[in-house]
JSON list of C-alpha atoms in Angstrom, two decimals:
[
{"chain": "A", "resi": 124, "resn": "MET", "atom": "CA", "xyz": [-19.69, -2.06, 24.80]},
{"chain": "A", "resi": 125, "resn": "LEU", "atom": "CA", "xyz": [-17.29, -2.86, 22.38]},
{"chain": "A", "resi": 126, "resn": "THR", "atom": "CA", "xyz": [-14.08, -1.19, 21.53]},
{"chain": "A", "resi": 127, "resn": "VAL", "atom": "CA", "xyz": [-11.81, -2.19, 18.55]},
{"chain": "A", "resi": 128, "resn": "VAL", "atom": "CA", "xyz": [-7.98, -1.67, 18.88]},
{"chain": "A", "resi": 129, "resn": "TYR", "atom": "CA", "xyz": [-5.67, -1.45, 15.72]},
{"chain": "A", "resi": 130, "resn": "ALA", "atom": "CA", "xyz": [-2.17, -0.33, 17.39]},
{"chain": "A", "resi": 131, "resn": "ARG", "atom": "CA", "xyz": [0.82, 1.06, 15.98]},
{"chain": "A", "resi": 132, "resn": "ASN", "atom": "CA", "xyz": [3.89, -0.69, 15.10]},
{"chain": "A", "resi": 133, "resn": "LYS", "atom": "CA", "xyz": [6.58, 0.95, 17.38]},
{"chain": "A", "resi": 134, "resn": "VAL", "atom": "CA", "xyz": [6.43, 0.29, 21.31]},
{"chain": "A", "resi": 135, "resn": "GLN", "atom": "CA", "xyz": [6.66, 3.95, 22.08]},
{"chain": "A", "resi": 136, "resn": "GLU", "atom": "CA", "xyz": [3.81, 4.63, 19.46]},
{"chain": "A", "resi": 137, "resn": "ARG", "atom": "CA", "xyz": [1.65, 2.39, 21.59]},
{"chain": "A", "resi": 138, "resn": "VAL", "atom": "CA", "xyz": [1.96, 4.08, 24.94]},
{"chain": "A", "resi": 139, "resn": "SER", "atom": "CA", "xyz": [-0.50, 7.12, 23.95]},
{"chain": "A", "resi": 140, "resn": "LEU", "atom": "CA", "xyz": [-3.26, 4.21, 23.34]},
{"chain": "A", "resi": 141, "resn": "TRP", "atom": "CA", "xyz": [-2.67, 2.13, 26.57]},
{"chain": "A", "resi": 142, "resn": "GLN", "atom": "CA", "xyz": [-3.07, 5.71, 28.13]},
{"chain": "A", "resi": 143, "resn": "ASP", "atom": "CA", "xyz": [-6.25, 6.47, 26.19]},
{"chain": "A", "resi": 144, "resn": "LEU", "atom": "CA", "xyz": [-7.68, 3.06, 27.27]},
{"chain": "A", "resi": 145, "resn": "GLN", "atom": "CA", "xyz": [-7.32, 3.25, 30.83]},
{"chain": "A", "resi": 146, "resn": "LEU", "atom": "CA", "xyz": [-8.61, 6.69, 30.80]},
{"chain": "A", "resi": 147, "resn": "ALA", "atom": "CA", "xyz": [-11.68, 5.31, 29.13]},
{"chain": "A", "resi": 148, "resn": "GLY", "atom": "CA", "xyz": [-11.87, 2.41, 31.46]},
{"chain": "A", "resi": 149, "resn": "GLY", "atom": "CA", "xyz": [-12.38, 4.29, 34.51]},
{"chain": "A", "resi": 150, "resn": "GLN", "atom": "CA", "xyz": [-15.68, 5.75, 33.14]},
{"chain": "A", "resi": 151, "resn": "ILE", "atom": "CA", "xyz": [-17.24, 2.48, 32.10]},
{"chain": "A", "resi": 152, "resn": "GLN", "atom": "CA", "xyz": [-18.85, 0.11, 34.48]},
{"chain": "A", "resi": 153, "resn": "ILE", "atom": "CA", "xyz": [-21.03, -1.98, 31.97]},
{"chain": "A", "resi": 154, "resn": "PRO", "atom": "CA", "xyz": [-19.76, -4.98, 30.26]},
{"chain": "A", "resi": 155, "resn": "TRP", "atom": "CA", "xyz": [-16.91, -4.23, 27.94]},
{"chain": "A", "resi": 156, "resn": "LEU", "atom": "CA", "xyz": [-15.39, -5.90, 25.19]},
{"chain": "A", "resi": 157, "resn": "ILE", "atom": "CA", "xyz": [-12.11, -4.86, 24.02]},
{"chain": "A", "resi": 158, "resn": "SER", "atom": "CA", "xyz": [-10.65, -6.70, 20.65]},
{"chain": "A", "resi": 159, "resn": "GLY", "atom": "CA", "xyz": [-8.25, -6.51, 17.82]},
{"chain": "A", "resi": 160, "resn": "ASP", "atom": "CA", "xyz": [-4.55, -6.00, 16.82]},
{"chain": "A", "resi": 161, "resn": "PHE", "atom": "CA", "xyz": [-2.78, -4.68, 19.97]},
{"chain": "A", "resi": 162, "resn": "ASN", "atom": "CA", "xyz": [0.64, -5.40, 18.13]},
{"chain": "A", "resi": 163, "resn": "ASN", "atom": "CA", "xyz": [1.97, -6.51, 21.59]},
{"chain": "A", "resi": 164, "resn": "VAL", "atom": "CA", "xyz": [3.02, -9.97, 23.00]},
{"chain": "A", "resi": 165, "resn": "PHE", "atom": "CA", "xyz": [2.41, -10.43, 26.70]},
{"chain": "A", "resi": 166, "resn": "THR", "atom": "CA", "xyz": [4.82, -13.13, 27.26]},
{"chain": "A", "resi": 167, "resn": "ARG", "atom": "CA", "xyz": [8.17, -14.48, 25.82]},
{"chain": "A", "resi": 168, "resn": "ASP", "atom": "CA", "xyz": [5.97, -17.72, 24.79]},
{"chain": "A", "resi": 169, "resn": "ASP", "atom": "CA", "xyz": [3.97, -15.27, 22.42]},
{"chain": "A", "resi": 170, "resn": "ARG", "atom": "CA", "xyz": [6.45, -15.49, 19.53]},
{"chain": "A", "resi": 171, "resn": "LEU", "atom": "CA", "xyz": [8.62, -17.80, 17.61]},
{"chain": "A", "resi": 172, "resn": "ARG", "atom": "CA", "xyz": [11.97, -17.06, 16.14]},
{"chain": "A", "resi": 173, "resn": "GLN", "atom": "CA", "xyz": [12.25, -13.73, 17.85]},
{"chain": "A", "resi": 174, "resn": "PRO", "atom": "CA", "xyz": [13.11, -13.16, 21.39]},
{"chain": "A", "resi": 175, "resn": "VAL", "atom": "CA", "xyz": [10.60, -10.92, 23.60]},
{"chain": "A", "resi": 176, "resn": "ILE", "atom": "CA", "xyz": [12.12, -8.37, 25.82]},
{"chain": "A", "resi": 177, "resn": "THR", "atom": "CA", "xyz": [10.75, -6.90, 28.92]},
{"chain": "A", "resi": 178, "resn": "SER", "atom": "CA", "xyz": [10.44, -3.28, 27.55]},
{"chain": "A", "resi": 179, "resn": "GLU", "atom": "CA", "xyz": [7.97, -4.69, 24.79]},
{"chain": "A", "resi": 180, "resn": "VAL", "atom": "CA", "xyz": [5.52, -5.69, 27.49]},
{"chain": "A", "resi": 181, "resn": "GLN", "atom": "CA", "xyz": [5.69, -3.95, 30.46]},
{"chain": "A", "resi": 182, "resn": "TYR", "atom": "CA", "xyz": [3.43, -0.95, 29.46]},
{"chain": "A", "resi": 183, "resn": "PHE", "atom": "CA", "xyz": [0.92, -3.32, 27.96]},
{"chain": "A", "resi": 184, "resn": "LYS", "atom": "CA", "xyz": [0.91, -5.35, 31.07]},
{"chain": "A", "resi": 185, "resn": "GLN", "atom": "CA", "xyz": [0.64, -2.39, 33.16]},
{"chain": "A", "resi": 186, "resn": "CYS", "atom": "CA", "xyz": [-2.43, -1.07, 31.08]},
{"chain": "A", "resi": 187, "resn": "ILE", "atom": "CA", "xyz": [-4.16, -4.38, 31.47]},
{"chain": "A", "resi": 188, "resn": "ASP", "atom": "CA", "xyz": [-3.31, -4.63, 35.11]},
{"chain": "A", "resi": 189, "resn": "ASN", "atom": "CA", "xyz": [-4.60, -1.18, 35.77]},
{"chain": "A", "resi": 190, "resn": "MET", "atom": "CA", "xyz": [-7.68, -1.67, 34.10]},
{"chain": "A", "resi": 191, "resn": "GLN", "atom": "CA", "xyz": [-8.30, -5.14, 35.56]},
{"chain": "A", "resi": 192, "resn": "LEU", "atom": "CA", "xyz": [-9.19, -6.82, 32.27]},
{"chain": "A", "resi": 193, "resn": "THR", "atom": "CA", "xyz": [-9.27, -10.59, 31.54]},
{"chain": "A", "resi": 194, "resn": "PRO", "atom": "CA", "xyz": [-8.33, -12.27, 28.41]},
{"chain": "A", "resi": 195, "resn": "LEU", "atom": "CA", "xyz": [-11.30, -14.23, 27.18]},
{"chain": "A", "resi": 196, "resn": "LYS", "atom": "CA", "xyz": [-10.57, -18.07, 26.90]},
{"chain": "A", "resi": 197, "resn": "THR", "atom": "CA", "xyz": [-9.28, -18.96, 23.56]},
{"chain": "A", "resi": 198, "resn": "LYS", "atom": "CA", "xyz": [-9.65, -21.85, 20.79]},
{"chain": "A", "resi": 199, "resn": "GLY", "atom": "CA", "xyz": [-8.19, -22.16, 17.37]},
{"chain": "A", "resi": 200, "resn": "CYS", "atom": "CA", "xyz": [-4.92, -20.68, 16.32]},
{"chain": "A", "resi": 201, "resn": "PHE", "atom": "CA", "xyz": [-2.41, -19.76, 19.20]},
{"chain": "A", "resi": 202, "resn": "TYR", "atom": "CA", "xyz": [-0.32, -17.51, 17.10]},
{"chain": "A", "resi": 203, "resn": "THR", "atom": "CA", "xyz": [-2.47, -14.82, 15.64]},
{"chain": "A", "resi": 204, "resn": "ARG", "atom": "CA", "xyz": [-0.27, -13.18, 13.13]},
{"chain": "A", "resi": 205, "resn": "CYS", "atom": "CA", "xyz": [2.76, -14.40, 10.69]},
{"chain": "A", "resi": 206, "resn": "ASN", "atom": "CA", "xyz": [5.04, -12.46, 8.83]},
{"chain": "A", "resi": 207, "resn": "LYS", "atom": "CA", "xyz": [4.73, -14.88, 5.78]},
{"chain": "A", "resi": 208, "resn": "GLN", "atom": "CA", "xyz": [8.40, -15.06, 5.14]},
{"chain": "A", "resi": 209, "resn": "ASN", "atom": "CA", "xyz": [10.17, -18.12, 4.22]},
{"chain": "A", "resi": 210, "resn": "ALA", "atom": "CA", "xyz": [11.34, -20.74, 6.89]},
{"chain": "A", "resi": 211, "resn": "ASN", "atom": "CA", "xyz": [14.71, -18.95, 8.07]},
{"chain": "A", "resi": 212, "resn": "ASP", "atom": "CA", "xyz": [12.74, -15.84, 8.38]},
{"chain": "A", "resi": 213, "resn": "ARG", "atom": "CA", "xyz": [9.50, -16.56, 9.37]},
{"chain": "A", "resi": 214, "resn": "VAL", "atom": "CA", "xyz": [7.98, -15.41, 12.79]},
{"chain": "A", "resi": 215, "resn": "TYR", "atom": "CA", "xyz": [4.57, -16.14, 14.34]},
{"chain": "A", "resi": 216, "resn": "SER", "atom": "CA", "xyz": [3.34, -13.91, 17.33]},
{"chain": "A", "resi": 217, "resn": "LYS", "atom": "CA", "xyz": [0.25, -14.00, 19.21]},
{"chain": "A", "resi": 218, "resn": "ILE", "atom": "CA", "xyz": [-0.41, -9.96, 19.36]},
{"chain": "A", "resi": 219, "resn": "ASP", "atom": "CA", "xyz": [-4.31, -9.82, 18.69]},
{"chain": "A", "resi": 220, "resn": "TRP", "atom": "CA", "xyz": [-6.42, -10.39, 21.70]},
{"chain": "A", "resi": 221, "resn": "ALA", "atom": "CA", "xyz": [-10.01, -10.00, 23.49]},
{"chain": "A", "resi": 222, "resn": "PHE", "atom": "CA", "xyz": [-10.09, -8.75, 26.87]},
{"chain": "A", "resi": 223, "resn": "GLY", "atom": "CA", "xyz": [-13.27, -8.40, 28.98]},
{"chain": "A", "resi": 224, "resn": "ASN", "atom": "CA", "xyz": [-13.60, -5.78, 31.96]},
{"chain": "A", "resi": 225, "resn": "PHE", "atom": "CA", "xyz": [-15.00, -7.31, 35.40]},
{"chain": "A", "resi": 226, "resn": "SER", "atom": "CA", "xyz": [-18.83, -6.78, 34.46]},
{"chain": "A", "resi": 227, "resn": "TRP", "atom": "CA", "xyz": [-18.20, -8.64, 31.12]},
{"chain": "A", "resi": 228, "resn": "THR", "atom": "CA", "xyz": [-16.60, -11.45, 32.92]},
{"chain": "A", "resi": 229, "resn": "LYS", "atom": "CA", "xyz": [-19.49, -11.39, 35.58]},
{"chain": "A", "resi": 230, "resn": "SER", "atom": "CA", "xyz": [-22.05, -11.44, 32.76]},
{"chain": "A", "resi": 231, "resn": "TYR", "atom": "CA", "xyz": [-20.19, -13.33, 29.63]},
{"chain": "A", "resi": 232, "resn": "GLY", "atom": "CA", "xyz": [-17.32, -15.38, 31.21]},
{"chain": "A", "resi": 233, "resn": "HIS", "atom": "CA", "xyz": [-18.43, -18.52, 29.61]},
{"chain": "A", "resi": 234, "resn": "LEU", "atom": "CA", "xyz": [-17.89, -17.02, 26.17]},
{"chain": "A", "resi": 235, "resn": "GLU", "atom": "CA", "xyz": [-14.91, -18.00, 24.08]},
{"chain": "A", "resi": 236, "resn": "VAL", "atom": "CA", "xyz": [-13.07, -16.17, 21.25]},
{"chain": "A", "resi": 237, "resn": "ASP", "atom": "CA", "xyz": [-12.01, -18.09, 18.14]},
{"chain": "A", "resi": 238, "resn": "PHE", "atom": "CA", "xyz": [-9.00, -17.42, 16.50]},
{"chain": "A", "resi": 239, "resn": "LEU", "atom": "CA", "xyz": [-9.36, -18.57, 12.94]},
{"chain": "A", "resi": 240, "resn": "GLU", "atom": "CA", "xyz": [-6.87, -19.89, 10.06]},
{"chain": "A", "resi": 241, "resn": "PRO", "atom": "CA", "xyz": [-5.45, -16.51, 8.53]},
{"chain": "A", "resi": 242, "resn": "GLY", "atom": "CA", "xyz": [-6.25, -17.36, 5.08]},
{"chain": "A", "resi": 243, "resn": "VAL", "atom": "CA", "xyz": [-4.94, -14.67, 3.04]},
{"chain": "A", "resi": 244, "resn": "SER", "atom": "CA", "xyz": [-4.24, -12.47, 5.59]},
{"chain": "A", "resi": 245, "resn": "ASN", "atom": "CA", "xyz": [-1.22, -12.28, 7.65]},
{"chain": "A", "resi": 246, "resn": "HIS", "atom": "CA", "xyz": [-3.37, -12.06, 11.03]},
{"chain": "A", "resi": 247, "resn": "SER", "atom": "CA", "xyz": [-6.29, -14.54, 12.56]},
{"chain": "A", "resi": 248, "resn": "PRO", "atom": "CA", "xyz": [-9.79, -13.33, 12.42]},
{"chain": "A", "resi": 249, "resn": "ILE", "atom": "CA", "xyz": [-11.46, -12.86, 15.41]},
{"chain": "A", "resi": 250, "resn": "ILE", "atom": "CA", "xyz": [-15.01, -14.34, 16.28]},
{"chain": "A", "resi": 251, "resn": "VAL", "atom": "CA", "xyz": [-16.91, -13.85, 19.51]},
{"chain": "A", "resi": 252, "resn": "GLN", "atom": "CA", "xyz": [-20.18, -15.41, 19.03]},
{"chain": "A", "resi": 253, "resn": "LEU", "atom": "CA", "xyz": [-22.59, -13.71, 21.80]},
{"chain": "A", "resi": 254, "resn": "TRP", "atom": "CA", "xyz": [-25.90, -15.64, 20.89]},
{"chain": "A", "resi": 255, "resn": "LYS", "atom": "CA", "xyz": [-27.55, -17.53, 18.10]},
{"chain": "A", "resi": 256, "resn": "ARG", "atom": "CA", "xyz": [-28.87, -15.73, 14.77]},
{"chain": "A", "resi": 257, "resn": "ARG", "atom": "CA", "xyz": [-32.27, -15.79, 14.62]},
{"chain": "A", "resi": 258, "resn": "THR", "atom": "CA", "xyz": [-33.76, -17.03, 11.00]},
{"chain": "A", "resi": 259, "resn": "ILE", "atom": "CA", "xyz": [-35.88, -14.30, 9.44]},
{"chain": "A", "resi": 260, "resn": "PRO", "atom": "CA", "xyz": [-38.43, -15.66, 7.48]},
{"chain": "A", "resi": 261, "resn": "PRO", "atom": "CA", "xyz": [-38.71, -14.04, 3.71]},
{"chain": "A", "resi": 262, "resn": "LYS", "atom": "CA", "xyz": [-41.26, -11.55, 2.94]},
{"chain": "A", "resi": 263, "resn": "PRO", "atom": "CA", "xyz": [-44.18, -12.77, 0.77]},
{"chain": "A", "resi": 264, "resn": "PHE", "atom": "CA", "xyz": [-44.35, -12.11, -2.73]},
{"chain": "A", "resi": 265, "resn": "LYS", "atom": "CA", "xyz": [-47.16, -9.98, -3.44]},
{"chain": "A", "resi": 266, "resn": "LEU", "atom": "CA", "xyz": [-48.14, -8.87, -7.38]},
{"chain": "A", "resi": 267, "resn": "TYR", "atom": "CA", "xyz": [-50.99, -6.66, -7.76]},
{"chain": "A", "resi": 268, "resn": "ILE", "atom": "CA", "xyz": [-53.69, -6.71, -10.71]},
{"chain": "A", "resi": 269, "resn": "VAL", "atom": "CA", "xyz": [-53.25, -3.44, -11.49]},
{"chain": "A", "resi": 270, "resn": "THR", "atom": "CA", "xyz": [-49.91, -3.84, -11.81]},
{"chain": "A", "resi": 271, "resn": "MET", "atom": "CA", "xyz": [-50.13, -6.60, -14.50]},
{"chain": "A", "resi": 272, "resn": "GLU", "atom": "CA", "xyz": [-52.86, -4.39, -16.42]},
{"chain": "A", "resi": 273, "resn": "HIS", "atom": "CA", "xyz": [-50.28, -1.56, -16.73]},
{"chain": "A", "resi": 274, "resn": "LYS", "atom": "CA", "xyz": [-49.02, -0.96, -20.25]},
{"chain": "A", "resi": 275, "resn": "ASP", "atom": "CA", "xyz": [-45.48, -1.39, -19.78]},
{"chain": "A", "resi": 276, "resn": "PHE", "atom": "CA", "xyz": [-46.11, -4.71, -17.97]},
{"chain": "A", "resi": 277, "resn": "SER", "atom": "CA", "xyz": [-45.86, -7.08, -20.88]},
{"chain": "A", "resi": 278, "resn": "PRO", "atom": "CA", "xyz": [-42.87, -5.33, -22.54]},
{"chain": "A", "resi": 279, "resn": "ILE", "atom": "CA", "xyz": [-40.78, -5.68, -19.35]},
{"chain": "A", "resi": 280, "resn": "VAL", "atom": "CA", "xyz": [-41.93, -9.17, -18.70]},
{"chain": "A", "resi": 281, "resn": "GLU", "atom": "CA", "xyz": [-41.03, -10.07, -22.32]},
{"chain": "A", "resi": 282, "resn": "ARG", "atom": "CA", "xyz": [-37.41, -8.17, -22.16]},
{"chain": "A", "resi": 283, "resn": "LEU", "atom": "CA", "xyz": [-37.08, -10.53, -18.79]},
{"chain": "A", "resi": 284, "resn": "GLN", "atom": "CA", "xyz": [-37.71, -13.84, -20.50]},
{"chain": "A", "resi": 285, "resn": "ARG", "atom": "CA", "xyz": [-35.04, -12.82, -23.17]},
{"chain": "A", "resi": 286, "resn": "LEU", "atom": "CA", "xyz": [-32.53, -11.73, -20.19]},
{"chain": "A", "resi": 287, "resn": "LYS", "atom": "CA", "xyz": [-33.26, -15.19, -18.46]},
{"chain": "A", "resi": 288, "resn": "TYR", "atom": "CA", "xyz": [-31.37, -17.50, -20.68]},
{"chain": "A", "resi": 289, "resn": "GLU", "atom": "CA", "xyz": [-28.23, -15.00, -20.89]},
{"chain": "A", "resi": 290, "resn": "ALA", "atom": "CA", "xyz": [-28.59, -14.84, -16.98]},
{"chain": "A", "resi": 291, "resn": "LYS", "atom": "CA", "xyz": [-28.46, -18.57, -16.77]},
{"chain": "A", "resi": 292, "resn": "GLU", "atom": "CA", "xyz": [-25.33, -18.69, -18.84]},
{"chain": "A", "resi": 293, "resn": "LEU", "atom": "CA", "xyz": [-23.63, -16.17, -16.48]},
{"chain": "A", "resi": 294, "resn": "LYS", "atom": "CA", "xyz": [-24.58, -17.92, -13.55]},
{"chain": "A", "resi": 295, "resn": "LYS", "atom": "CA", "xyz": [-22.92, -21.22, -14.90]},
{"chain": "A", "resi": 296, "resn": "GLU", "atom": "CA", "xyz": [-19.53, -19.38, -15.37]},
{"chain": "A", "resi": 297, "resn": "LYS", "atom": "CA", "xyz": [-19.78, -17.67, -12.08]},
{"chain": "A", "resi": 298, "resn": "ALA", "atom": "CA", "xyz": [-20.76, -20.89, -10.37]},
{"chain": "A", "resi": 299, "resn": "SER", "atom": "CA", "xyz": [-17.38, -22.70, -11.88]},
{"chain": "A", "resi": 300, "resn": "TYR", "atom": "CA", "xyz": [-15.39, -19.77, -10.67]},
{"chain": "A", "resi": 301, "resn": "ASP", "atom": "CA", "xyz": [-17.00, -20.33, -7.01]},
{"chain": "A", "resi": 302, "resn": "GLN", "atom": "CA", "xyz": [-16.45, -23.65, -7.06]},
{"chain": "A", "resi": 303, "resn": "ARG", "atom": "CA", "xyz": [-12.61, -23.27, -7.94]},
{"chain": "A", "resi": 304, "resn": "LEU", "atom": "CA", "xyz": [-12.07, -20.38, -5.22]},
{"chain": "A", "resi": 305, "resn": "THR", "atom": "CA", "xyz": [-13.72, -22.81, -3.02]},
{"chain": "A", "resi": 306, "resn": "GLN", "atom": "CA", "xyz": [-11.35, -25.80, -3.63]},
{"chain": "A", "resi": 307, "resn": "ILE", "atom": "CA", "xyz": [-8.31, -23.20, -3.50]},
{"chain": "A", "resi": 308, "resn": "ARG", "atom": "CA", "xyz": [-9.59, -21.84, 0.19]},
{"chain": "A", "resi": 309, "resn": "GLN", "atom": "CA", "xyz": [-10.02, -25.45, 1.48]},
{"chain": "A", "resi": 310, "resn": "ARG", "atom": "CA", "xyz": [-6.63, -26.10, 0.32]},
{"chain": "A", "resi": 311, "resn": "LEU", "atom": "CA", "xyz": [-5.07, -23.00, 1.77]},
{"chain": "A", "resi": 312, "resn": "ALA", "atom": "CA", "xyz": [-7.05, -23.91, 5.02]},
{"chain": "A", "resi": 313, "resn": "CYS", "atom": "CA", "xyz": [-5.23, -27.44, 5.08]},
{"chain": "A", "resi": 314, "resn": "ASP", "atom": "CA", "xyz": [-2.16, -26.10, 4.26]},
{"chain": "A", "resi": 315, "resn": "GLN", "atom": "CA", "xyz": [-2.28, -23.54, 7.12]},
{"chain": "A", "resi": 316, "resn": "ALA", "atom": "CA", "xyz": [-3.49, -26.30, 9.59]},
{"chain": "A", "resi": 317, "resn": "ASN", "atom": "CA", "xyz": [-0.80, -28.68, 8.86]},
{"chain": "A", "resi": 318, "resn": "MET", "atom": "CA", "xyz": [1.57, -25.34, 9.80]},
{"chain": "A", "resi": 319, "resn": "VAL", "atom": "CA", "xyz": [0.35, -25.04, 12.97]},
{"chain": "A", "resi": 320, "resn": "LEU", "atom": "CA", "xyz": [2.14, -28.59, 13.76]},
{"chain": "A", "resi": 321, "resn": "ASP", "atom": "CA", "xyz": [5.22, -27.88, 11.59]},
{"chain": "A", "resi": 322, "resn": "PRO", "atom": "CA", "xyz": [5.27, -24.16, 11.29]},
{"chain": "A", "resi": 323, "resn": "PHE", "atom": "CA", "xyz": [8.85, -23.94, 9.57]},
{"chain": "A", "resi": 324, "resn": "ASN", "atom": "CA", "xyz": [8.36, -26.61, 7.35]},
{"chain": "A", "resi": 325, "resn": "GLN", "atom": "CA", "xyz": [9.98, -25.11, 4.17]},
{"chain": "A", "resi": 326, "resn": "MET", "atom": "CA", "xyz": [7.82, -27.19, 1.65]},
{"chain": "A", "resi": 327, "resn": "LEU", "atom": "CA", "xyz": [4.58, -26.24, 3.35]},
{"chain": "A", "resi": 328, "resn": "ILE", "atom": "CA", "xyz": [5.15, -22.61, 3.14]},
{"chain": "A", "resi": 329, "resn": "GLU", "atom": "CA", "xyz": [6.32, -22.81, -0.48]},
{"chain": "A", "resi": 330, "resn": "GLN", "atom": "CA", "xyz": [2.70, -24.83, -0.88]},
{"chain": "A", "resi": 331, "resn": "GLU", "atom": "CA", "xyz": [1.07, -21.78, 0.73]},
{"chain": "A", "resi": 332, "resn": "LYS", "atom": "CA", "xyz": [2.82, -19.00, -1.57]},
{"chain": "A", "resi": 333, "resn": "GLN", "atom": "CA", "xyz": [1.64, -21.23, -4.67]},
{"chain": "A", "resi": 334, "resn": "ILE", "atom": "CA", "xyz": [-1.87, -21.27, -3.45]},
{"chain": "A", "resi": 335, "resn": "MET", "atom": "CA", "xyz": [-2.01, -17.59, -2.34]},
{"chain": "A", "resi": 336, "resn": "ASN", "atom": "CA", "xyz": [-0.69, -16.86, -5.81]},
{"chain": "A", "resi": 337, "resn": "GLU", "atom": "CA", "xyz": [-3.41, -18.91, -7.65]},
{"chain": "A", "resi": 338, "resn": "LEU", "atom": "CA", "xyz": [-6.23, -17.60, -5.17]},
{"chain": "A", "resi": 339, "resn": "ASP", "atom": "CA", "xyz": [-5.23, -14.09, -6.50]},
{"chain": "A", "resi": 340, "resn": "LYS", "atom": "CA", "xyz": [-6.51, -15.05, -9.87]},
{"chain": "A", "resi": 341, "resn": "TYR", "atom": "CA", "xyz": [-10.02, -16.06, -8.51]},
{"chain": "A", "resi": 342, "resn": "SER", "atom": "CA", "xyz": [-10.24, -14.19, -5.16]},
{"chain": "A", "resi": 343, "resn": "THR", "atom": "CA", "xyz": [-12.69, -11.10, -4.93]},
{"chain": "A", "resi": 344, "resn": "ILE", "atom": "CA", "xyz": [-11.45, -7.60, -5.12]},
{"chain": "A", "resi": 345, "resn": "GLU", "atom": "CA", "xyz": [-12.33, -7.12, -1.37]},
{"chain": "A", "resi": 346, "resn": "GLU", "atom": "CA", "xyz": [-10.00, -10.23, -0.60]},
{"chain": "A", "resi": 347, "resn": "ARG", "atom": "CA", "xyz": [-7.06, -8.55, -2.70]},
{"chain": "A", "resi": 348, "resn": "ILE", "atom": "CA", "xyz": [-7.56, -5.14, -0.87]},
{"chain": "A", "resi": 349, "resn": "LEU", "atom": "CA", "xyz": [-7.61, -7.08, 2.52]},
{"chain": "A", "resi": 350, "resn": "ARG", "atom": "CA", "xyz": [-4.24, -9.16, 1.62]},
{"chain": "A", "resi": 351, "resn": "GLN", "atom": "CA", "xyz": [-2.68, -6.05, 0.41]},
{"chain": "A", "resi": 352, "resn": "LYS", "atom": "CA", "xyz": [-3.47, -4.20, 3.88]},
{"chain": "A", "resi": 353, "resn": "SER", "atom": "CA", "xyz": [-2.42, -7.41, 5.68]},
{"chain": "A", "resi": 354, "resn": "ILE", "atom": "CA", "xyz": [1.44, -7.25, 4.28]},
{"chain": "A", "resi": 355, "resn": "ALA", "atom": "CA", "xyz": [1.61, -3.52, 5.47]},
{"chain": "A", "resi": 356, "resn": "THR", "atom": "CA", "xyz": [-1.45, -17.28, 28.55]},
{"chain": "A", "resi": 357, "resn": "TRP", "atom": "CA", "xyz": [-0.31, -13.62, 29.78]},
{"chain": "A", "resi": 358, "resn": "ILE", "atom": "CA", "xyz": [2.07, -12.52, 32.61]},
{"chain": "A", "resi": 359, "resn": "ASP", "atom": "CA", "xyz": [1.45, -13.03, 36.43]},
{"chain": "A", "resi": 360, "resn": "TYR", "atom": "CA", "xyz": [-1.09, -10.76, 37.75]},
{"chain": "A", "resi": 361, "resn": "GLY", "atom": "CA", "xyz": [-1.31, -11.40, 41.31]},
{"chain": "A", "resi": 362, "resn": "ASP", "atom": "CA", "xyz": [-4.40, -11.47, 43.21]},
{"chain": "A", "resi": 363, "resn": "SER", "atom": "CA", "xyz": [-4.22, -8.31, 45.58]},
{"chain": "A", "resi": 364, "resn": "ASN", "atom": "CA", "xyz": [-7.71, -7.23, 44.08]},
{"chain": "A", "resi": 365, "resn": "SER", "atom": "CA", "xyz": [-10.57, -9.33, 45.12]},
{"chain": "A", "resi": 366, "resn": "LYS", "atom": "CA", "xyz": [-12.72, -8.35, 42.46]},
{"chain": "A", "resi": 367, "resn": "TYR", "atom": "CA", "xyz": [-10.12, -8.88, 39.93]},
{"chain": "A", "resi": 368, "resn": "PHE", "atom": "CA", "xyz": [-9.18, -12.32, 41.51]},
{"chain": "A", "resi": 369, "resn": "PHE", "atom": "CA", "xyz": [-12.57, -13.38, 41.34]},
{"chain": "A", "resi": 370, "resn": "ALA", "atom": "CA", "xyz": [-12.73, -12.84, 37.67]},
{"chain": "A", "resi": 371, "resn": "GLN", "atom": "CA", "xyz": [-9.58, -14.84, 37.08]},
{"chain": "A", "resi": 372, "resn": "MET", "atom": "CA", "xyz": [-11.02, -17.87, 39.07]},
{"chain": "A", "resi": 373, "resn": "LYS", "atom": "CA", "xyz": [-14.58, -17.43, 37.39]},
{"chain": "A", "resi": 374, "resn": "ILE", "atom": "CA", "xyz": [-12.92, -18.31, 33.98]},
{"chain": "A", "resi": 375, "resn": "ARG", "atom": "CA", "xyz": [-10.05, -20.78, 34.81]},
{"chain": "A", "resi": 376, "resn": "PRO", "atom": "CA", "xyz": [-11.18, -24.13, 33.99]},
{"chain": "A", "resi": 377, "resn": "SER", "atom": "CA", "xyz": [-12.13, -26.70, 36.49]}
]
């Protein structure tokens, strides 16, 4: 079972979400993955530039404790959200998470969650790959003789031949845009990778802004919508519960 979380901004507004999750969790015994934007840090190390206070984490921590959830092993970006401001006002936070219940940990505890570079978004995309995709062979092309003998077949073919040349020209133009878009995305990924090592470097921040503006000219409608929407190691649990302690030990690196 998969539950995707998109939590509200204010701490008090998230309390009802934690309550609902605990209510649902009491009924779920099968492997359960809970992932998304929880809008909540776990420890004081989960945010750069702004201090973390106890009241921010206590309800979230209590929810995770009561549900006996285990954070998945992660790779990629540690801080999963950035406000994309200048160096003096820039804040990095780890507020996107992926958790599994005891059944999930027992069955899929070896899996990792990959937090990618944010790209045009304020948040890092989350990828959990459960299995390798199977390659589906293409269906064979079939052309029936009765179709070729149809009175409209030849005129249609002639029109398609005329369109073929025009379509090739459009394809060339699109290819040039695709190539330019790929180059811009690569520059953005490189810039953001450097910012992981130096997150408050104003020169890198300015470069990121310039690349984002350039990307607006070439990006698709879906990517622009995504960007517009985007603008809008956990606290000590203890090992009192044997099943929960077992789940933690199973994912702990040797």
